[in-house]
Coordinates of C-alpha atoms in Angstrom, one line a residue:
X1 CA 125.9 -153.9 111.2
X2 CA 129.2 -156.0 110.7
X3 CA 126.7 -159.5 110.4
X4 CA 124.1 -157.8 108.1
X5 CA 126.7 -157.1 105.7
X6 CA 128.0 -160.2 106.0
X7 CA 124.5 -162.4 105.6
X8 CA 123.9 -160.0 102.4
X9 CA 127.1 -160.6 101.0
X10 CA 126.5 -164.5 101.5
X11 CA 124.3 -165.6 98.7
X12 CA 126.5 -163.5 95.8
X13 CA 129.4 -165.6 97.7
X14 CA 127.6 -168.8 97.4
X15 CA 126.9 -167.9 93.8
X16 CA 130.9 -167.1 92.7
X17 CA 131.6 -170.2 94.2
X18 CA 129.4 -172.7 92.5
X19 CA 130.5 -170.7 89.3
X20 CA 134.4 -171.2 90.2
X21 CA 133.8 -175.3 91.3
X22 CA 133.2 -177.4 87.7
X23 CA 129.9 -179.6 88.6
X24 CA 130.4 -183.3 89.4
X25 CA 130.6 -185.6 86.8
X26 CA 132.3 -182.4 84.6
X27 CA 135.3 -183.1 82.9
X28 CA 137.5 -179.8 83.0
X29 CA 138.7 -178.7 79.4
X30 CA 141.8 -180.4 78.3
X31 CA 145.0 -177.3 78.2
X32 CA 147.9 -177.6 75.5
X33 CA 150.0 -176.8 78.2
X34 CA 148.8 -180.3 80.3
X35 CA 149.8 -182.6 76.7
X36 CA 152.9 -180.2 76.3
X37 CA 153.9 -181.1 79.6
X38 CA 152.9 -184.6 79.7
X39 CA 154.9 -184.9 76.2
X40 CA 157.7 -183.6 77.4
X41 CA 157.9 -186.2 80.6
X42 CA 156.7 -189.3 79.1
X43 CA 157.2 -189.7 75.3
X44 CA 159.3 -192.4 74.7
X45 CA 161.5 -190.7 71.8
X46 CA 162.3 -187.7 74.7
X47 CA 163.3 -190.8 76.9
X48 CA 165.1 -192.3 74.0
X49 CA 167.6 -189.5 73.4
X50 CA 168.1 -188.8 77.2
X51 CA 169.3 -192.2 77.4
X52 CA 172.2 -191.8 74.3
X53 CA 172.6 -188.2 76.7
X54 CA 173.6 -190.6 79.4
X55 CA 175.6 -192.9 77.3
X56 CA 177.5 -190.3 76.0
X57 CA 178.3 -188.7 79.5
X58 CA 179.1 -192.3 80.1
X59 CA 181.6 -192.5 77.3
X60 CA 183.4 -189.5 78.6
X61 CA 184.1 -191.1 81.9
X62 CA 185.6 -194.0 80.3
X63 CA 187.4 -191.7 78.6
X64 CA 189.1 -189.8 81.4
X65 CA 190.2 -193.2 83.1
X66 CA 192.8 -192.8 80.6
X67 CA 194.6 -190.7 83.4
X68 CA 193.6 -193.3 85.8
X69 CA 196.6 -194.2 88.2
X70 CA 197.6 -197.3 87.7
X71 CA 199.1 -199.8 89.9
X72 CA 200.9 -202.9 89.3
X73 CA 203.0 -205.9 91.7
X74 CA 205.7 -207.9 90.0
X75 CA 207.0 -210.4 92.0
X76 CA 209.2 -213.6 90.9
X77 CA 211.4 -216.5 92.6
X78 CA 213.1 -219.4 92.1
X79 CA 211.9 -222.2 93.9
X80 CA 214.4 -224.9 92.7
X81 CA 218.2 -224.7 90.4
X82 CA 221.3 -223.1 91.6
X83 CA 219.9 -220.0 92.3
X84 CA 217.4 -219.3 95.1
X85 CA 216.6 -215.5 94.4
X86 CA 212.8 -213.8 94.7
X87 CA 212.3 -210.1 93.3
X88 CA 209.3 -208.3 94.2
X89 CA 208.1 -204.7 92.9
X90 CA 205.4 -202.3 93.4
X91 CA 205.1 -199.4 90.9
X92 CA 202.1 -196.4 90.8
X93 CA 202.4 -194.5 87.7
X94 CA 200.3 -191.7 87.2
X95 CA 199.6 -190.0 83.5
X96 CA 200.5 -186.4 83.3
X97 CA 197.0 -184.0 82.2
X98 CA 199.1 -181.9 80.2
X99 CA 202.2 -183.8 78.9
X100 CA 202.2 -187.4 76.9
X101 CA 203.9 -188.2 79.3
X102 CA 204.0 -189.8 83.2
X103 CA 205.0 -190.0 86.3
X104 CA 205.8 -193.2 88.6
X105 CA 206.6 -194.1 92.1
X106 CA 208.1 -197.9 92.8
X107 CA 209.5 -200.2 95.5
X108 CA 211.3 -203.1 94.9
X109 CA 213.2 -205.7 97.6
X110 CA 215.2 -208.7 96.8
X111 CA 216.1 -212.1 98.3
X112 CA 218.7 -214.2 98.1
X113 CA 221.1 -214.9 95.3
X114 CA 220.6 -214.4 91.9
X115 CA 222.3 -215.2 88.7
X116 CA 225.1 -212.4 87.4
X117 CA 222.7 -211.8 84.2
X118 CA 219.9 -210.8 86.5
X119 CA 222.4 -208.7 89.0
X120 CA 220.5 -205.6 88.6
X121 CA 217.7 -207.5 90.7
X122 CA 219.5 -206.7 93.9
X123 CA 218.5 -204.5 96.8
X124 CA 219.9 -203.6 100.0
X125 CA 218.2 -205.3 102.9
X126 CA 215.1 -202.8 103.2
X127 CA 215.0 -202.5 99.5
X128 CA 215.5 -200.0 96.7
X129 CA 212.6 -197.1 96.5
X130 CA 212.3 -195.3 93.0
X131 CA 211.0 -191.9 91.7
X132 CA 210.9 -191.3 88.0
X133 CA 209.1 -189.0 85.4
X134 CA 208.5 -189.3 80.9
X135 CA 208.0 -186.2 79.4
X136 CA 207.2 -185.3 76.0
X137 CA 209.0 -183.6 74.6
X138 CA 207.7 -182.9 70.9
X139 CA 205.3 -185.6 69.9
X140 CA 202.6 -186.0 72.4
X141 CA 203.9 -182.8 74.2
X142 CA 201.0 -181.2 73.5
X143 CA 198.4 -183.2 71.8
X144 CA 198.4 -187.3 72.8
X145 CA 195.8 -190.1 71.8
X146 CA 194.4 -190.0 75.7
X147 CA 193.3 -186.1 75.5
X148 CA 191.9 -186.6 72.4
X149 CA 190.0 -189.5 73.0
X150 CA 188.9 -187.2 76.3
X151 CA 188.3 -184.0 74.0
X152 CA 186.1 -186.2 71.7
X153 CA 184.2 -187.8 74.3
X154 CA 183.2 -184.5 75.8
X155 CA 182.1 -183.3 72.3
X156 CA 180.0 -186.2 71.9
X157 CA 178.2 -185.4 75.1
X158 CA 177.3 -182.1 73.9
X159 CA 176.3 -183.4 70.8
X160 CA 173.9 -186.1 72.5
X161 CA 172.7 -182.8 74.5
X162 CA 171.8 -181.0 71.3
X163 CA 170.3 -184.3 69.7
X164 CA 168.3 -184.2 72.7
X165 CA 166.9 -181.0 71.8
X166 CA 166.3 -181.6 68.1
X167 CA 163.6 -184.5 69.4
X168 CA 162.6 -182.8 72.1
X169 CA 161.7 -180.0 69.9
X170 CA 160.3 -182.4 66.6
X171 CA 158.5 -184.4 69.1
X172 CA 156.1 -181.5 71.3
X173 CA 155.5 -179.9 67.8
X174 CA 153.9 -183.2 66.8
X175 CA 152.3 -183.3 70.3
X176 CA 150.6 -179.6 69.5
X177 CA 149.6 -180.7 65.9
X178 CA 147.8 -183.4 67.2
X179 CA 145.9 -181.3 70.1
X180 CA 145.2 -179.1 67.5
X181 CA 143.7 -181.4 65.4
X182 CA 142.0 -183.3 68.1
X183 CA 140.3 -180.0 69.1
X184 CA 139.2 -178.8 65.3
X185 CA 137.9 -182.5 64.9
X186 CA 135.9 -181.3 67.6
X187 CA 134.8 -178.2 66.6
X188 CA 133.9 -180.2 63.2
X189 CA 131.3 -182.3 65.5
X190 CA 129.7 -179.4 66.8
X191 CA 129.3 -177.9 63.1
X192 CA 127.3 -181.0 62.2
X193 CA 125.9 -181.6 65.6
X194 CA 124.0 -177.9 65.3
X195 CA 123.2 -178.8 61.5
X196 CA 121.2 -182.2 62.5
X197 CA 119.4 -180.0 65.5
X198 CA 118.1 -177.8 63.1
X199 CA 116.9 -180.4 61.0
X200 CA 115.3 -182.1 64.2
X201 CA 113.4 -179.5 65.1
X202 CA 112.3 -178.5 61.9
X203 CA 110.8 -182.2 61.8
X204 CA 108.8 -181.5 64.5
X205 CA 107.2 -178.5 63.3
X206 CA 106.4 -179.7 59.8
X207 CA 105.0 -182.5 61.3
X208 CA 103.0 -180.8 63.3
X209 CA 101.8 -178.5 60.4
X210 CA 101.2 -181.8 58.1
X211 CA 99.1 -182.7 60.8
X212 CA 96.9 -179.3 60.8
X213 CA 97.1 -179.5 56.7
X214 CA 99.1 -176.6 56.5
X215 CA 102.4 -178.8 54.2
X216 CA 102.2 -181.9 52.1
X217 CA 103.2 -185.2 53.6
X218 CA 106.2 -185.2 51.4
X219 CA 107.7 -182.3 52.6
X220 CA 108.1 -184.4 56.1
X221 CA 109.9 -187.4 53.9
X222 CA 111.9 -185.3 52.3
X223 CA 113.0 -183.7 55.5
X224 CA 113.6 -187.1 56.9
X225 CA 115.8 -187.8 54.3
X226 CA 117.8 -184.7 54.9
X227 CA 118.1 -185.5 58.7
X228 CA 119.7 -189.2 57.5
X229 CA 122.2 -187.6 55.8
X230 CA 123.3 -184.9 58.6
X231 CA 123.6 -187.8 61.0
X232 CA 125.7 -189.7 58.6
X233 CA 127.8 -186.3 58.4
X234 CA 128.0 -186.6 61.8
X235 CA 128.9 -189.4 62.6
X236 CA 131.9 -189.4 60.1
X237 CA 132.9 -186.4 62.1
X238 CA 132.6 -188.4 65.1
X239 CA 134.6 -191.0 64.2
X240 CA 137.7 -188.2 63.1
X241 CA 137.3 -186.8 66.6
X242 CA 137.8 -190.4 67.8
X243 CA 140.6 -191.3 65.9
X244 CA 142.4 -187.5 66.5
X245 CA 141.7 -188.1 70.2
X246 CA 143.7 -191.9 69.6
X247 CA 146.5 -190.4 67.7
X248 CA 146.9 -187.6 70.9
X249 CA 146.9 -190.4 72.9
X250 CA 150.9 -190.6 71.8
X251 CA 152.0 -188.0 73.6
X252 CA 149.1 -187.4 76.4
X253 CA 149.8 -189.8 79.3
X254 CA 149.8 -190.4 82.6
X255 CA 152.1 -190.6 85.5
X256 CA 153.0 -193.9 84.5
X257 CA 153.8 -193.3 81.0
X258 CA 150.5 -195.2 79.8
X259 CA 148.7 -193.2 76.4
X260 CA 145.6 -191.7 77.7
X261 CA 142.9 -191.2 75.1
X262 CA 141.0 -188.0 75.8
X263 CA 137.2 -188.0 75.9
X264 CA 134.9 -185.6 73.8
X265 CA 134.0 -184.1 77.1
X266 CA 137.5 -182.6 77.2
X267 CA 137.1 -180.6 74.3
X268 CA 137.3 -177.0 74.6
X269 CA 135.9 -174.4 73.1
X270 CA 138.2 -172.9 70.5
X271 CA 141.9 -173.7 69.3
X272 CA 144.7 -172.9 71.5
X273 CA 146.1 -169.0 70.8
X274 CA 150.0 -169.4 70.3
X275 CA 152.1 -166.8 70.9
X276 CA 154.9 -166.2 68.1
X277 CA 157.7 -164.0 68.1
X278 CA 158.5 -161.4 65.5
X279 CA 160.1 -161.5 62.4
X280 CA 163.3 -159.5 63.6
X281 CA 163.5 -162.0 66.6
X282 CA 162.5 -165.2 65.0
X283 CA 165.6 -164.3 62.3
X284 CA 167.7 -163.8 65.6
X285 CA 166.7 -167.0 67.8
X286 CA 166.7 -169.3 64.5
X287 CA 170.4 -168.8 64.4
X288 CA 170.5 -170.4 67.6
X289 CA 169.4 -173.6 66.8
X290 CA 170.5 -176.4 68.1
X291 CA 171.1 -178.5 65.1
X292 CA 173.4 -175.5 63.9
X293 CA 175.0 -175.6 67.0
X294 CA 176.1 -179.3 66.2
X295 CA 177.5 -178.8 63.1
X296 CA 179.9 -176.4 65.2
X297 CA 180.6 -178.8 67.5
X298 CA 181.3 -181.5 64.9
X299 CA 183.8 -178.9 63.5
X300 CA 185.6 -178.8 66.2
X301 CA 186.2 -182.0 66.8
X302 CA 187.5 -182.3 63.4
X303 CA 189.7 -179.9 64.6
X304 CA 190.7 -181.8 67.6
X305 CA 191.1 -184.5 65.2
X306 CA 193.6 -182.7 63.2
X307 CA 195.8 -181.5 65.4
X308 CA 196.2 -184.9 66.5
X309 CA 196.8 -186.3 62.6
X310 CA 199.5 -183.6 62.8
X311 CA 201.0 -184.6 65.8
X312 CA 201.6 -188.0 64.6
X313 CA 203.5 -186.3 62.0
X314 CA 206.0 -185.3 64.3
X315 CA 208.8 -187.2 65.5
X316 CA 208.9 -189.2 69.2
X317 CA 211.4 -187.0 71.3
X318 CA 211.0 -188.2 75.2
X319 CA 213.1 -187.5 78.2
X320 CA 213.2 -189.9 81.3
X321 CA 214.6 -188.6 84.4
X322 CA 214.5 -191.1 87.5
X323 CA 215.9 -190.5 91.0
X324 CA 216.3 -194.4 93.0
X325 CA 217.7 -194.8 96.5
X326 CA 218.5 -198.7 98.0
X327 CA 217.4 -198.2 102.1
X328 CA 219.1 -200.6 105.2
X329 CA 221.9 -202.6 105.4
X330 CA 224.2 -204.3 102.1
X331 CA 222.5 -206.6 100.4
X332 CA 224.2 -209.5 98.3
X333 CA 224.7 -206.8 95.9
X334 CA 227.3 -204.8 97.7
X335 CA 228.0 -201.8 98.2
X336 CA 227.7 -200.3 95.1
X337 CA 224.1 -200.1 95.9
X338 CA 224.3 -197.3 98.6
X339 CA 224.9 -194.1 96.6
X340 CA 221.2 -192.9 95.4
X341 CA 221.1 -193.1 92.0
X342 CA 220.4 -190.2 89.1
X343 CA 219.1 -192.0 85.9
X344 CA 218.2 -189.4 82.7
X345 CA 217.8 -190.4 78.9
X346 CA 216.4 -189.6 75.5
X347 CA 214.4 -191.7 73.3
X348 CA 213.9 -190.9 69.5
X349 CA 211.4 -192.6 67.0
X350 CA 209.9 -191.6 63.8
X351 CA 207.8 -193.5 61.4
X352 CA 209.5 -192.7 57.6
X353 CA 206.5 -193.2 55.2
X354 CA 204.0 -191.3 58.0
X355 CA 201.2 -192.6 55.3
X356 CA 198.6 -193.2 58.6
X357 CA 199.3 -189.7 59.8
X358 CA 199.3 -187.8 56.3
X359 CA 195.9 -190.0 55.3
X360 CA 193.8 -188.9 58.3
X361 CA 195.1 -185.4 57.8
X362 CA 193.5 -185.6 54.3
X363 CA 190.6 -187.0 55.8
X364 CA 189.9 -184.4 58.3
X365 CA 190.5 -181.3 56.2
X366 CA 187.8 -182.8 53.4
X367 CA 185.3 -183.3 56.5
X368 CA 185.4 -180.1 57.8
X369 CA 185.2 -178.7 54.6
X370 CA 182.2 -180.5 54.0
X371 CA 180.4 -179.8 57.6
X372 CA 181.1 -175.9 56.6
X373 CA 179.0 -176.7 53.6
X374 CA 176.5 -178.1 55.5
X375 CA 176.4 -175.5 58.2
X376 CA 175.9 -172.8 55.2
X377 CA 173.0 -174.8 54.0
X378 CA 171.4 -175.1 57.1
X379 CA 171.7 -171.8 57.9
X380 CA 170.1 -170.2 53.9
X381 CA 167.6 -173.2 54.5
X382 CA 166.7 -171.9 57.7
X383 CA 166.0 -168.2 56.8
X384 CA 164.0 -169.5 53.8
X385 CA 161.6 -171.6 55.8
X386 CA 161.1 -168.0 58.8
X387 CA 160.2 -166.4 55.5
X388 CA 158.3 -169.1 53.7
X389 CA 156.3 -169.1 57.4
X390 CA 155.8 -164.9 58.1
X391 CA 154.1 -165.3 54.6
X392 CA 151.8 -168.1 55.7
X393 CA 151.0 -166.5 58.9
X394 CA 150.2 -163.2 57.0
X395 CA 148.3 -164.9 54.7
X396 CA 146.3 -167.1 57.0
X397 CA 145.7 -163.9 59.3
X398 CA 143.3 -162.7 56.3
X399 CA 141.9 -165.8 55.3
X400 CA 140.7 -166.1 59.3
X401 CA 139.0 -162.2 59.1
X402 CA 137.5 -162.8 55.9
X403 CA 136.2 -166.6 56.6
X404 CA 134.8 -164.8 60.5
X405 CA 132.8 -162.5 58.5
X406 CA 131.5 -164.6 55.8
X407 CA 130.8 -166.9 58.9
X408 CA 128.8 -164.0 60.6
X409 CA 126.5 -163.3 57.0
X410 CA 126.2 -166.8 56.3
X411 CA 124.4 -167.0 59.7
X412 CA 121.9 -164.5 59.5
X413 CA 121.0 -165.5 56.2
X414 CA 120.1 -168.9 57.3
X415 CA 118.1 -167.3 60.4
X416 CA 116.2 -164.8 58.0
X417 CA 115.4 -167.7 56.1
X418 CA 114.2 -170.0 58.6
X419 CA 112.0 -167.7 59.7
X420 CA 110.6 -166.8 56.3
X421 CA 110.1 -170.7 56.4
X422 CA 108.2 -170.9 59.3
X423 CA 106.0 -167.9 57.7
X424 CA 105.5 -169.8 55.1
X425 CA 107.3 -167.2 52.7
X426 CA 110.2 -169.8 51.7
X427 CA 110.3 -173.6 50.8
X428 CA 112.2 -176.3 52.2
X429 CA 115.1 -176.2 49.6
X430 CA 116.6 -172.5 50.4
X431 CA 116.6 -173.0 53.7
X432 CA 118.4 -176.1 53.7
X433 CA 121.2 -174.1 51.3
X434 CA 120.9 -171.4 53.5
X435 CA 122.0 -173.7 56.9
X436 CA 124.5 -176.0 55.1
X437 CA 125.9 -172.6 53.4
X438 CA 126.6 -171.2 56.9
X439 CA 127.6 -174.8 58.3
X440 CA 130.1 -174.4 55.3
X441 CA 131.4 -171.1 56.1
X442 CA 131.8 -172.2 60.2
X443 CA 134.3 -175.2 58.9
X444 CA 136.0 -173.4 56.5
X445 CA 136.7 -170.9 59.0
X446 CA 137.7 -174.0 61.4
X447 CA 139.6 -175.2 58.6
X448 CA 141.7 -171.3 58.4
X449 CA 141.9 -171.5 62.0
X450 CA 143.7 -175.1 61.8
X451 CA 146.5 -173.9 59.5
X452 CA 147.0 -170.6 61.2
X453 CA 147.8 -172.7 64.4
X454 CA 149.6 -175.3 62.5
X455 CA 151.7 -172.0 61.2
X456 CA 152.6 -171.2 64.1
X457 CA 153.4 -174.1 65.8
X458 CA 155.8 -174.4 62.4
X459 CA 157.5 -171.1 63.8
X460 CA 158.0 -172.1 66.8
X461 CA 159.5 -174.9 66.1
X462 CA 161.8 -173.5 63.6
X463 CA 162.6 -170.9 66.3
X464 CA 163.3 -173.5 68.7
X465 CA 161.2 -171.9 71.1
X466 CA 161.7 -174.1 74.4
X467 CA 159.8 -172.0 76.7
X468 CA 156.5 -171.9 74.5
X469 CA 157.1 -175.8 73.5
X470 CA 157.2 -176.3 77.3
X471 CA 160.7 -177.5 77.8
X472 CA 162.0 -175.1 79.9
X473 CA 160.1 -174.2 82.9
X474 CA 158.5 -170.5 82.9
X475 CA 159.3 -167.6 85.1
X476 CA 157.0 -166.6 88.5

């Protein structure tokens, strides 16, 4: 019972899979989604700004080997005079992360004797090992040049991210206008390509009919002349479709990054269906833009770079404390040597005209006064354009129902008249208006189609919708 079921089942089996598999030599439709993500992997202006990404994240590491430790030898003698002395000294000194200031380790051993200007040279017979510390104490306590060069660098990185995004975005809205134009180009082929059939196989039955006697020999001619003109309409069509399909080729490409110029066999049947978000949430996610989001981050590096005009406004106050300790047996020195030694001082230092300090300050506070400006702008530009865009789409919405309808009418009147033609009840002229009429209609409505799409793609764009853009990789 089992294998009857089974070999009655087979054929409709058989059948859903020859339906499933494409036929050989049968391109499959080209997707949006296939140039998105192509687009998105391969266009050299995405690789471009990924690049400055890298050279900014590049810049930041330079920028933190500000606090690099740093280690240096000294070492001197006198090979020939009175004196035969040699003073050699190893020192590691270490910036501090949160102080202008630093702290160093060093070791230093002498030889010899030297002269009594130079007496400080000295060591015990093992040497002298030192500990010491500079710490800030106003200027540079809590803003220096290296954490500000390290605060910017770190902005600039974020900035490069966000740049990043702005091409990312500009450059797969420009990849879906050209799919979108690619694939109306080719709906405009079929439009013409359906209007020359007509004309073809109305050829051959007038033909046949001048034959019998039934038309005049002119009405032949005249359709002729009517079938040259639909193939030249034609094959301007053509050669848009060819030159939308070249200008796709910019952001469809292959694994190696080569264009790749789709053929007409691609083509599918209808324009992609986007889908757009609200008006309440396009309002909410264009305020998350990125290029708003870099005017914030510009701000605050002005800010960074304020605090740091007005810490150079303030004067140099630093404490050094260092601790030294000679190790072994008397040296030439003596023994004053042996004791450890307790070193602590103050160093004060302030610039009296404090022009440089007071100028950037000025410079600063007119910048970020200016990027708020910008930012406020931006932001009334930006809810004028979602508007200026829910009007289009609404708009465009109605122009699409009424051009489908019209498309629907215009059709039947151009059947009811072609077969009033073949009855002999209507003449060559009326029919023709009737099939270029509906041929009208279907790319107008192509036409209303195209800038619905290109609407939307406009929205999402403004939205900066990375998920439908295909930047950010969807949910399972």
């Amino acid at each position: 019972m089992i294998r009857i079921r089974f070999v009655a089942a087979f054929p409709s089996l058989i059948a859903a899979l020859l339906i499933a598999v494409p036929a050989p030599g049968v391109a499959a439709a080209l997707t949006l989604e296939e140039v998105l993500t192509a687009s998105a992997r391969h266009t050299p202006q995405i690789l471009d700004a990924m690049a400055r990404e890298r050279q900014a994240a590049g810049r930041r590491v330079a920028a933190e080997g500000a606090f690099d430790t740093v280690f240096e030898v000294d070492a001197g003698a006198r090979p020939s005079g009175y004196y035969d002395g040699a003073v050699a000294e190893a020192k590691a000194t270490t910036p501090f992360t949160r102080n202008g200031g630093s702290i160093y380790a060093a070791y230093r051993i002498s030889t010899g004797t030297l002269p009594t200007y130079d007496a400080r040279g000295y060591t015990n017979r093992l040497g002298e090992a030192k500990v010491g510390a500079v710490f800030a104490l106003w200027r540079d306590r809590l803003v220096d040049e290296r954490r500000t060069r390290l605060d910017l660098a770190y902005s600039d990185m974020q900035v490069a991210r966000l740049e990043r995004q702005i091409v990312e975005v500009g450059v797969q809205r420009r990849a879906i206008e050209g799919y979108q134009a690619w694939v109306a180009a080719g709906l405009r082929v079929a439009v013409y390509r359906d209007l020359l059939e007509l004309a073809d196989a109305r050829q051959q039955s007038i033909q046949r009919q001048v034959a019998l006697g039934g038309r005049a020999e002119i009405l032949a001619v005249e359709n002729r002349q009517n079938i040259l003109r639909r193939r030249a309409l034609l094959a301007r069509a053509e050669q848009d479709l060819a030159k939308a399909a070249n200008d796709l080729s910019l952001f469809l490409r292959n694994e190696e990054g080569e264009p790749v110029s789709p053929s007409p066999d691609r083509l599918p049947p209808s324009l992609p269906s986007l889908a757009v978000p609200s008006a309440e949430a396009a309002g909410a996610m264009a305020f998350e833009r990125p290029d708003l989001e870099a005017i914030l981050v510009r701000l605050e590096q002005s800010d960074v770079r304020r605090r740091q005009a007005e810490n150079d406004l303030a004067p140099r106050l630093d404490l050094r404390a260092e601790v030294s300790k000679d190790i072994g047996a008397v040296g030439l020195g003596g023994a004053t040597r042996i004791p450890s030694e307790t070193l602590v001082g103050l160093r004060l230092s302030l610039p009296l005209q404090q022009r440089q300090a007071r100028g950037r300050l000025a410079e600063v506070a007119a910048e970020i006064d200016g990027l708020r400006r910008r930012r406020q702008w931006l932001e009334d530009q930006i809810m004028v354009e979602i508007r200026n865009i829910g009007l289009q789409l609404e708009a465009n919405d109605r122009i699409v129902a009424l051009t489908s309808e019209e498309v629907a009418l215009t059709a039947r009147l151009a059947e009811a008249e072609r077969r009033r033609f073949a009855l002999g009840a209507s003449d060559f002229i009326l029919v023709n208006l009737r099939e270029e009429q509906a041929a009208d209609a279907r790319l107008r409505l192509v036409d209303a189609e195209l800038r619905r799409a290109g609407a939307r793609t406009e929205l999402l764009a403004a939205t900066f919708d990375r998920r439908s853009l295909a930047l950010e990789p969807t949910s399972g």
